[in-house]
XYZ file of N, CA, C and O in Angstrom:
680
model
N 0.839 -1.175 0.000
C 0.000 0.000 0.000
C 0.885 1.240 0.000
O 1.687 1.525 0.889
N 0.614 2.029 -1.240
C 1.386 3.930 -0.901
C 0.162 4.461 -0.125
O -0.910 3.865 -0.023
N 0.530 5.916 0.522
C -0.296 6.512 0.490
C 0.374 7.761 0.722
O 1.560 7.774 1.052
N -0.479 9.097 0.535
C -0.091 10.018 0.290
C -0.620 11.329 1.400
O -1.808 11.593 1.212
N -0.112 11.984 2.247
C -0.940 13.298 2.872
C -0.435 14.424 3.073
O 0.791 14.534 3.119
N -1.188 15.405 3.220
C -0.335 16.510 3.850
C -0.238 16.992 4.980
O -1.136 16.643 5.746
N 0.634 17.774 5.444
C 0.466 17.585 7.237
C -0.620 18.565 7.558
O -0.932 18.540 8.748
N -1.208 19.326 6.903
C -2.713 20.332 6.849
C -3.353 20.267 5.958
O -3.107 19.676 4.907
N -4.567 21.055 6.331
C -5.414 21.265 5.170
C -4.839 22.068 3.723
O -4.981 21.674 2.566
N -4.072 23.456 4.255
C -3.700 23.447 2.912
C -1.956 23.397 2.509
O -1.242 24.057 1.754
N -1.680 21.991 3.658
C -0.188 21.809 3.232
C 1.189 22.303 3.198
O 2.214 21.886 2.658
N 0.876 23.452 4.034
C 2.333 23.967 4.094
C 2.904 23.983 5.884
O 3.890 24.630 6.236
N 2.322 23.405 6.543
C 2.471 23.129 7.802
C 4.061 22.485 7.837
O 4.146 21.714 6.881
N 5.000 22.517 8.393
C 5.035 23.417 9.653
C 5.429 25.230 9.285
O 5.523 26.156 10.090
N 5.561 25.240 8.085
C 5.929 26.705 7.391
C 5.226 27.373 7.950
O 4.244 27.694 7.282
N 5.268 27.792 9.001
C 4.208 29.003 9.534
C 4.487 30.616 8.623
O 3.873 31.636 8.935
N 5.274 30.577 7.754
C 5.008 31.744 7.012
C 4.184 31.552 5.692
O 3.534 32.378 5.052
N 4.382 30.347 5.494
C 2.966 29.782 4.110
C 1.752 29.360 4.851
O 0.638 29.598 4.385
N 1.913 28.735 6.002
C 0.779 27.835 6.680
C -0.385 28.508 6.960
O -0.233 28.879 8.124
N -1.479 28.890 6.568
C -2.395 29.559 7.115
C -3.509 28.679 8.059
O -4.473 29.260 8.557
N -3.330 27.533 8.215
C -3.873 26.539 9.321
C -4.402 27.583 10.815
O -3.746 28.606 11.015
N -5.320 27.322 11.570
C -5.072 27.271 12.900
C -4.458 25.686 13.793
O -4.618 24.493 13.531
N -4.025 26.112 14.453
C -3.464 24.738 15.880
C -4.952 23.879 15.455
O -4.789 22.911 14.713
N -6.151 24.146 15.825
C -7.090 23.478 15.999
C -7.486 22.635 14.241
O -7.912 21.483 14.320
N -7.388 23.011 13.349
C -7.363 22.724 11.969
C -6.284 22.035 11.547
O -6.554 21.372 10.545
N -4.713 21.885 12.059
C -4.059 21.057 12.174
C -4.224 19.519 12.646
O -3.984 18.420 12.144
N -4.878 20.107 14.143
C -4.985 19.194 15.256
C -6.183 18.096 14.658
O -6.051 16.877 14.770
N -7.099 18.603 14.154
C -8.185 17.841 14.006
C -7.779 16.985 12.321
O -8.047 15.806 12.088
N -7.140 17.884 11.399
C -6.343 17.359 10.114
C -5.888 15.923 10.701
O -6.656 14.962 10.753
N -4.700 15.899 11.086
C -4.061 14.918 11.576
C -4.096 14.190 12.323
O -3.139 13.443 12.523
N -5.825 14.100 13.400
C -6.219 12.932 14.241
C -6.986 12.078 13.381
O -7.536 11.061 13.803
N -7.061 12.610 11.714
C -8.229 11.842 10.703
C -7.274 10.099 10.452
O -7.881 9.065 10.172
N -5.894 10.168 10.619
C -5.219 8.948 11.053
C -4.161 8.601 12.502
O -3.324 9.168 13.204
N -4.802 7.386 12.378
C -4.683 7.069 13.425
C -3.178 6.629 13.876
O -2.413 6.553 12.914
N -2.695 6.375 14.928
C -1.406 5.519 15.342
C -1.408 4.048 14.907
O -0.629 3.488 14.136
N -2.510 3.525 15.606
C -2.631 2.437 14.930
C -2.476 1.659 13.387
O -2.071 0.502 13.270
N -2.903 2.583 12.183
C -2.396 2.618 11.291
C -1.757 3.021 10.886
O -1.516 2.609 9.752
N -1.029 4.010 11.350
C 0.472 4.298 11.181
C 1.530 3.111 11.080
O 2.352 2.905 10.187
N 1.176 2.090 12.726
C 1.699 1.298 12.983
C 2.352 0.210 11.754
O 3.418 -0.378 11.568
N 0.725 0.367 10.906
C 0.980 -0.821 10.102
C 1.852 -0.501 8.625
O 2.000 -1.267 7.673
N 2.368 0.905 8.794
C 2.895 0.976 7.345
C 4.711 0.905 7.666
O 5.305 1.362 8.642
N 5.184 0.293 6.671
C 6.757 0.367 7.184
C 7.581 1.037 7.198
O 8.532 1.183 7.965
N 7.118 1.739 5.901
C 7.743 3.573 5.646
C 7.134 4.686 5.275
O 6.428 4.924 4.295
N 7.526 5.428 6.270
C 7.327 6.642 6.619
C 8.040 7.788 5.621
O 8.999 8.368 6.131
N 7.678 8.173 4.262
C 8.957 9.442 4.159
C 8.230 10.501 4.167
O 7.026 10.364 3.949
N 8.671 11.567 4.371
C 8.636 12.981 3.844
C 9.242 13.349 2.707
O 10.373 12.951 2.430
N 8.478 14.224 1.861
C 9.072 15.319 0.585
C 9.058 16.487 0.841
O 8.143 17.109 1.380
N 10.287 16.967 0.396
C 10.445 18.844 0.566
C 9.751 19.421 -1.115
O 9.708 18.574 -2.008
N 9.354 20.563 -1.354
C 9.734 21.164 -2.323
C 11.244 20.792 -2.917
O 12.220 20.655 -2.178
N 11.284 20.661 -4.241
C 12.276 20.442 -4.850
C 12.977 21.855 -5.540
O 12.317 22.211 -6.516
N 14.290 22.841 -5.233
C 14.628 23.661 -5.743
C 14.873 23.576 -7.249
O 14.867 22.582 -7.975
N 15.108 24.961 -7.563
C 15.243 24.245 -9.331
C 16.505 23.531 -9.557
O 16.517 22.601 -10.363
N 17.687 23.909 -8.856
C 19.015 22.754 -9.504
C 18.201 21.587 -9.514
O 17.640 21.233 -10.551
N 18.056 20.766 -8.120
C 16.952 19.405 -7.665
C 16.384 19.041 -9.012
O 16.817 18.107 -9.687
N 15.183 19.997 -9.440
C 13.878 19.643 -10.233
C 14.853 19.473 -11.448
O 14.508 18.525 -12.154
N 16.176 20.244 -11.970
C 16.390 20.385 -12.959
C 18.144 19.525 -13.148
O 18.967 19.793 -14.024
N 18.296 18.487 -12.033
C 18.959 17.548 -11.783
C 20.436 18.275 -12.177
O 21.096 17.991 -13.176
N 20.791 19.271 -11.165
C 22.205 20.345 -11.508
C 22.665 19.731 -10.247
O 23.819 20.135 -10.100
N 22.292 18.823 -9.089
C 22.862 18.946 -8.277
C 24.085 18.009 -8.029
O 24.087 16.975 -8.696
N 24.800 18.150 -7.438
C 25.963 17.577 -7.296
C 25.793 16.060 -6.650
O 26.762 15.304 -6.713
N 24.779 15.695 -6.138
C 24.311 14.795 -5.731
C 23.856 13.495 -6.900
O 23.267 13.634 -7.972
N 24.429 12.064 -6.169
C 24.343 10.879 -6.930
C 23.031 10.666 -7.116
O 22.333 10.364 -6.148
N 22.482 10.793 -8.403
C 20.548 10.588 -8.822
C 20.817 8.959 -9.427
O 21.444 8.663 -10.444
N 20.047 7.909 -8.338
C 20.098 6.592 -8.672
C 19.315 6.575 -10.194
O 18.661 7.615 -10.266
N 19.150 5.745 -11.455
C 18.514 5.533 -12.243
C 17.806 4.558 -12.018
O 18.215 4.009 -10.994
N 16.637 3.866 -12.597
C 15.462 3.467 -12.364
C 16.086 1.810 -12.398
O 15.877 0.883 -11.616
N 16.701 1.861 -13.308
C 17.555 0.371 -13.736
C 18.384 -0.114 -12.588
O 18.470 -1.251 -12.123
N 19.315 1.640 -12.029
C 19.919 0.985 -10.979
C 19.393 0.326 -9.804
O 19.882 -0.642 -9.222
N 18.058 1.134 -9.452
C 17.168 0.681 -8.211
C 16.817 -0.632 -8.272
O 17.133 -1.455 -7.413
N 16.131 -0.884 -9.319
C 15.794 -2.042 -9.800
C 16.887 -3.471 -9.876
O 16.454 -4.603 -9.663
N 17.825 -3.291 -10.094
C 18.904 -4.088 -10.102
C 19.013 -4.581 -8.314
O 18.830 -5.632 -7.699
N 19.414 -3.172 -7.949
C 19.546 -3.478 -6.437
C 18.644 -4.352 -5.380
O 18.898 -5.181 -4.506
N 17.291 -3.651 -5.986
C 15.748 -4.638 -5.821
C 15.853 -5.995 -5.797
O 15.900 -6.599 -4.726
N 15.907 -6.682 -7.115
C 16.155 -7.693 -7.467
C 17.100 -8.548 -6.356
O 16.837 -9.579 -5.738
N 18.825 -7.336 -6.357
C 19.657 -8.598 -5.824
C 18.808 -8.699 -4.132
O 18.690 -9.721 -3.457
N 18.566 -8.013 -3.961
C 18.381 -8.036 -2.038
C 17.043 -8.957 -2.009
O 16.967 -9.805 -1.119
N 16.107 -8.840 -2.838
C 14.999 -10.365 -3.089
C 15.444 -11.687 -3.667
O 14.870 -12.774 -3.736
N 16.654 -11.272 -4.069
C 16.878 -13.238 -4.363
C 17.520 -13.619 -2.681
O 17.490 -14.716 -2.124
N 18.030 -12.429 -2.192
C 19.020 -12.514 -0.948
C 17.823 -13.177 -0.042
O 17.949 -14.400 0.018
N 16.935 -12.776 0.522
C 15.508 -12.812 0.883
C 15.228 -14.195 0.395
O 15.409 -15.061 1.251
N 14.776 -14.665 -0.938
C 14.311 -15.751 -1.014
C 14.913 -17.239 -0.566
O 14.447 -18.238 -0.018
N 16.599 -16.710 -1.264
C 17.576 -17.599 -0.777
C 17.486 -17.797 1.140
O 17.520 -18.947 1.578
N 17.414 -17.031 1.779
C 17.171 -17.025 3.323
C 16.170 -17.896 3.475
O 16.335 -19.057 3.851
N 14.865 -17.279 3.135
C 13.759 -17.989 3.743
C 13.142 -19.363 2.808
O 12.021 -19.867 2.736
N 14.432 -19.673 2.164
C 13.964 -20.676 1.120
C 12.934 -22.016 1.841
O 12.024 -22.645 1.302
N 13.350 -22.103 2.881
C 12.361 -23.545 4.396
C 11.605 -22.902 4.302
O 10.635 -23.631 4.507
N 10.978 -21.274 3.994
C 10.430 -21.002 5.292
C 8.808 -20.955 4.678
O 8.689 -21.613 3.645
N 7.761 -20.392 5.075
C 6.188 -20.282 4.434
C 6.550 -18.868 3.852
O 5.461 -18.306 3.734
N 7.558 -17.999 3.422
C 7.559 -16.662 3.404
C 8.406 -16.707 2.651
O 9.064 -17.740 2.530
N 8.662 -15.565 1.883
C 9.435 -15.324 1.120
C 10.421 -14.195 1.705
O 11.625 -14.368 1.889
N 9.755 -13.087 1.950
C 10.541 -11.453 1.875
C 10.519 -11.169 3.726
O 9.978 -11.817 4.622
N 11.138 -10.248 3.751
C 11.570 -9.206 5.431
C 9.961 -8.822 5.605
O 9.350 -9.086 6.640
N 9.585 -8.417 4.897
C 8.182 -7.827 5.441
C 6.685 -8.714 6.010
O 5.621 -8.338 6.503
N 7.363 -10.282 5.580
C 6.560 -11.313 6.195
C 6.961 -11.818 7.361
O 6.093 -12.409 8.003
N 7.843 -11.765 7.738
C 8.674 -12.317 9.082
C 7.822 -11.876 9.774
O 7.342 -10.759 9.971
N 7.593 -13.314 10.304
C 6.322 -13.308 11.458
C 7.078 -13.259 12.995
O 8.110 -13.873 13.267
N 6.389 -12.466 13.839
C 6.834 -12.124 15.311
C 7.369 -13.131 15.485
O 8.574 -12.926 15.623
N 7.039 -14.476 15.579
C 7.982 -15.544 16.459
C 9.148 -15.904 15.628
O 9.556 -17.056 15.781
N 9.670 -15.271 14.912
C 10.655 -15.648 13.714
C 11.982 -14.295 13.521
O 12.970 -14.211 12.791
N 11.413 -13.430 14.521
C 11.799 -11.944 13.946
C 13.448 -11.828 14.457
O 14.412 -11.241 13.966
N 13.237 -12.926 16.037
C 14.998 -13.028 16.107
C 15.847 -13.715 15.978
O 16.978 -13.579 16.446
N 15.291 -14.895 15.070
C 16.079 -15.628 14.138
C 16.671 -14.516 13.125
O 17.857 -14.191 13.179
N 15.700 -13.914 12.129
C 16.260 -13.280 11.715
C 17.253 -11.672 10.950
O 17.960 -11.263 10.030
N 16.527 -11.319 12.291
C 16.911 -9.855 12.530
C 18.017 -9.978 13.481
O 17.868 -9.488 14.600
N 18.991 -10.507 13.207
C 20.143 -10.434 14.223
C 21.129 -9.087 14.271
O 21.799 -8.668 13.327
N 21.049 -8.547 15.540
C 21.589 -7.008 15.083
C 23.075 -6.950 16.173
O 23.398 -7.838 16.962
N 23.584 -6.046 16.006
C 25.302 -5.863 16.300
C 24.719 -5.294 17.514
O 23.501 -5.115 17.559
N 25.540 -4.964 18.594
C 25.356 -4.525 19.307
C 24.737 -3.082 19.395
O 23.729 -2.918 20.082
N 25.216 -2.207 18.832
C 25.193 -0.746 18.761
C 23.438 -0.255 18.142
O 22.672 0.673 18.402
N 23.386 -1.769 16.990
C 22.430 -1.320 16.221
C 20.805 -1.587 17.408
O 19.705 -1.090 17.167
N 21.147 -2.504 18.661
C 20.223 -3.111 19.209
C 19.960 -1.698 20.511
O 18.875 -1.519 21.065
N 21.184 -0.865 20.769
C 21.000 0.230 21.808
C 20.485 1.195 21.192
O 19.991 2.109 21.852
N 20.468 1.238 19.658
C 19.507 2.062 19.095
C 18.052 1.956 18.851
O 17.147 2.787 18.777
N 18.112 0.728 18.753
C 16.489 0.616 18.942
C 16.118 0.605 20.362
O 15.128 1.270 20.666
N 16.609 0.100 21.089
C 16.381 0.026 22.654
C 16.264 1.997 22.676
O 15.485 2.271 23.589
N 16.531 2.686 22.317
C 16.585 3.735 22.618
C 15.396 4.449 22.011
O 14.642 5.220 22.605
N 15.337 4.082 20.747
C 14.382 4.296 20.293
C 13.108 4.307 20.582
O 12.410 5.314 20.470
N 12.706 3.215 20.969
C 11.574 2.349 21.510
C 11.077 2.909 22.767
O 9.881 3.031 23.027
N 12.076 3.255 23.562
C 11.398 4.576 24.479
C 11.139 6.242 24.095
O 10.206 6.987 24.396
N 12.158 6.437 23.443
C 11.970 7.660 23.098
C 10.919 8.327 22.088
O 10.276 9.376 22.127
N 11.040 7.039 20.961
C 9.955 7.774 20.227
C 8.239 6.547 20.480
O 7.466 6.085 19.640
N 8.263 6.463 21.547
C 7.053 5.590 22.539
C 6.554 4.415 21.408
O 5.350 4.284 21.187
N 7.478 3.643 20.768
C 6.773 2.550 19.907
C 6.081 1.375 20.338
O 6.429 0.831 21.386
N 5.437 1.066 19.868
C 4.151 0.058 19.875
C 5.089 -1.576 19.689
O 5.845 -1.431 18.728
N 5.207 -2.664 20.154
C 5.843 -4.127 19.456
C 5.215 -4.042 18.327
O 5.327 -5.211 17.960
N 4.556 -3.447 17.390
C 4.220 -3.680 16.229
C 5.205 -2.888 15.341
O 5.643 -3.272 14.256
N 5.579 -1.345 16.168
C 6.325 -0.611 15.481
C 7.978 -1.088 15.539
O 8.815 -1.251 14.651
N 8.006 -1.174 16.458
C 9.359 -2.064 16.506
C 9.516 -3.419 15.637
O 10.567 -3.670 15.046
N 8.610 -4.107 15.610
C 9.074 -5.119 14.832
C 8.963 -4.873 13.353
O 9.711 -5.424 12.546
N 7.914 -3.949 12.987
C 8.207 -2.874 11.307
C 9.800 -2.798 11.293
O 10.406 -3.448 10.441
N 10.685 -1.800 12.478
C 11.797 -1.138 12.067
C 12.471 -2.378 12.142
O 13.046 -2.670 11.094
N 12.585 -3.267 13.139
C 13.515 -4.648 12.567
C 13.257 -5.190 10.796
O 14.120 -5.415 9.947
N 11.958 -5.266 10.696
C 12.513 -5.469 9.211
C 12.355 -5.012 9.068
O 11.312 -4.854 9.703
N 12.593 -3.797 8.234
C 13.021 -2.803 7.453
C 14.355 -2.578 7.493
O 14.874 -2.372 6.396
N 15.443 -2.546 8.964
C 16.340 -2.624 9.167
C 17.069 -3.814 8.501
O 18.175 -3.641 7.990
N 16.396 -5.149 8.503
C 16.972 -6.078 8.048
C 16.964 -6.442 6.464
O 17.444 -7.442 5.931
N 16.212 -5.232 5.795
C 16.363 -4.905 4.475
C 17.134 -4.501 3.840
O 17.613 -4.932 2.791
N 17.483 -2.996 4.825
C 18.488 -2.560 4.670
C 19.768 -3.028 4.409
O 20.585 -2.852 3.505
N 19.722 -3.811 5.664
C 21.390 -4.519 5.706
C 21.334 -5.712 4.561
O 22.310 -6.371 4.202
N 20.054 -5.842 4.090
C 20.666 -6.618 2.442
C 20.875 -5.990 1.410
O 21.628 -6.393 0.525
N 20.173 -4.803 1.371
C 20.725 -3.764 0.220
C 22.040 -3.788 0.348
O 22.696 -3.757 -0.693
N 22.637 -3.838 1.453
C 24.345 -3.570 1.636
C 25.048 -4.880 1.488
O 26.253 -4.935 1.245
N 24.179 -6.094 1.655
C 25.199 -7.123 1.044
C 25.738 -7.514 2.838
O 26.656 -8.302 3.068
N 24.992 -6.820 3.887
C 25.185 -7.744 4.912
C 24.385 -8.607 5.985
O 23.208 -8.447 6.309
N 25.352 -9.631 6.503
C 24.592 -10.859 6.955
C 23.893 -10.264 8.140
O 22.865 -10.903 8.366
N 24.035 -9.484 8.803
C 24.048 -8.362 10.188
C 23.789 -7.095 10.245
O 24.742 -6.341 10.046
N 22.670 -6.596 10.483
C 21.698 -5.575 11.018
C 23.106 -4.887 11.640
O 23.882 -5.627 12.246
N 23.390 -3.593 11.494
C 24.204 -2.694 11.911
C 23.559 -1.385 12.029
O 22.672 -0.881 11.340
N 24.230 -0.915 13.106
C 23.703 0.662 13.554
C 23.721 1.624 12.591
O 23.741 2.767 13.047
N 23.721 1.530 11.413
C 23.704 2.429 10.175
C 22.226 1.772 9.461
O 21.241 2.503 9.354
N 22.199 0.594 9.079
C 20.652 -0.284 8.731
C 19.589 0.503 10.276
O 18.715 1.369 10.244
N 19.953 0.020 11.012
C 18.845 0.552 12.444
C 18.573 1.834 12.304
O 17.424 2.249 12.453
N 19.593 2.629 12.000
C 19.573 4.190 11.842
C 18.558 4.645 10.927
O 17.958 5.695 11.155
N 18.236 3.712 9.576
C 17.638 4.547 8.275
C 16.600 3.814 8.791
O 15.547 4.413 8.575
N 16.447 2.885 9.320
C 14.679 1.805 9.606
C 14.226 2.915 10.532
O 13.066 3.305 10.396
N 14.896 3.404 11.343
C 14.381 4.004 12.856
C 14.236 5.807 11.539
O 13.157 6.389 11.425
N 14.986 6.090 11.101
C 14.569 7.179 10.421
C 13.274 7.273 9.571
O 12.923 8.403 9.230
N 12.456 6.106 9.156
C 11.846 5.910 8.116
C 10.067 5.765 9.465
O 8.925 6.209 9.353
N 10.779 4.914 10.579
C 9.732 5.435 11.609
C 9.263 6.493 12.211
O 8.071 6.775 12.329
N 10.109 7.058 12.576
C 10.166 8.449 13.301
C 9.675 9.750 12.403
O 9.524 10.873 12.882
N 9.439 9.380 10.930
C 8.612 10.754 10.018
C 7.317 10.288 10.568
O 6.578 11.224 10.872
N 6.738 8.876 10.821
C 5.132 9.145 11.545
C 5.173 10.153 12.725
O 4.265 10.983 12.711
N 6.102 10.229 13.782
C 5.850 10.839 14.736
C 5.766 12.244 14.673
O 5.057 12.924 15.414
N 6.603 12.733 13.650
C 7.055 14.092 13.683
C 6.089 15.003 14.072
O 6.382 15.716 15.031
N 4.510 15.215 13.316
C 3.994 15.762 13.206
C 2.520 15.423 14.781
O 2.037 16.222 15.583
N 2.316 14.155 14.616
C 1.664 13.868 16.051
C 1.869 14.636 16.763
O 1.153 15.538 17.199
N 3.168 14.282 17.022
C 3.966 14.420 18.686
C 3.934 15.874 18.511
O 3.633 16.597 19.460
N 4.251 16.388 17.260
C 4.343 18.293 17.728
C 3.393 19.158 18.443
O 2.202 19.237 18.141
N 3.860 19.691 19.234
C 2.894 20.009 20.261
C 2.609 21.567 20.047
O 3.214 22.616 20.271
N 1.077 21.093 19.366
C 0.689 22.488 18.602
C -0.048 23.414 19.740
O -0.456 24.539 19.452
């Protein structure tokens, strides 16, 4: 499932110099979803406005191509299939709770980040076990056997855009 919103009615929230929202028109905007379904999505991003270098691809920055993504796709799902080849599942995003620490095995550093996490940004065992896999996606995009505090970092980043706007205390 995509889905798409804005953090107000007419979208320029938190820009309080575009935002013409009140607190209360925010507040009521953004109780129309819930935590609970938040819970259930695995990623979270945000989009900025794109400047014109950005829109008009001047920037100095590496722009993946569609082929390359795709390539990468591919290798980290055969990685995935090859894993759970026993298993009733194929991919990270099926790993069922009683299975999750077989195979989300994380380094030390990457496990005090979620431990940290998990209080700080008040997650649900549903949300936590999202950022384990996702984390453990990660670390196959990279070609490793082990969840590392850089994989934990972008899973826990990809959680923490649900909170942003909740938690702001309008």
């Amino acid at each position: 499932m995509v889905a798409a919103m804005n953090p107000c009615p007419c979208g320029y929230f938190p820009d309080r110099n575009r935002c013409c929202c009140s607190t209360g028109e925010i507040s009521r905007y953004l109780n129309r979803i819930s935590q609970p379904l938040l819970d259930r999505m695995d990623l979270c991003a945000e989009t900025t406005t794109p400047t014109y270098g950005e829109f008009r691809n001047k920037t100095r920055e590496k722009i993946w191509t569609t082929s390359e993504m795709r390539a990468q796709v591919i290798a980290s799902q055969k990685i995935q299939q090859e894993r759970y080849r026993k298993e009733k599942f194929q991919f990270n995003g099926e790993i069922p709770s009683d299975k999750i620490e077989k195979y989300c095995v994380t380094e030390s550093d990457a496990e005090k980040l979620l431990k940290h996490a998990f209080s700080s940004l008040e997650l649900t065992g549903r949300g936590c076990s999202r950022i384990l896999r996702v984390a453990r996606t990660a670390a196959d995009l990279t070609g490793s056997d082990i969840i590392k505090e850089e994989h934990m970092a972008e899973a826990i980043g990809y959680r923490a855009l649900d909170k942003q706007y909740w938690k702001f205390n309008l």
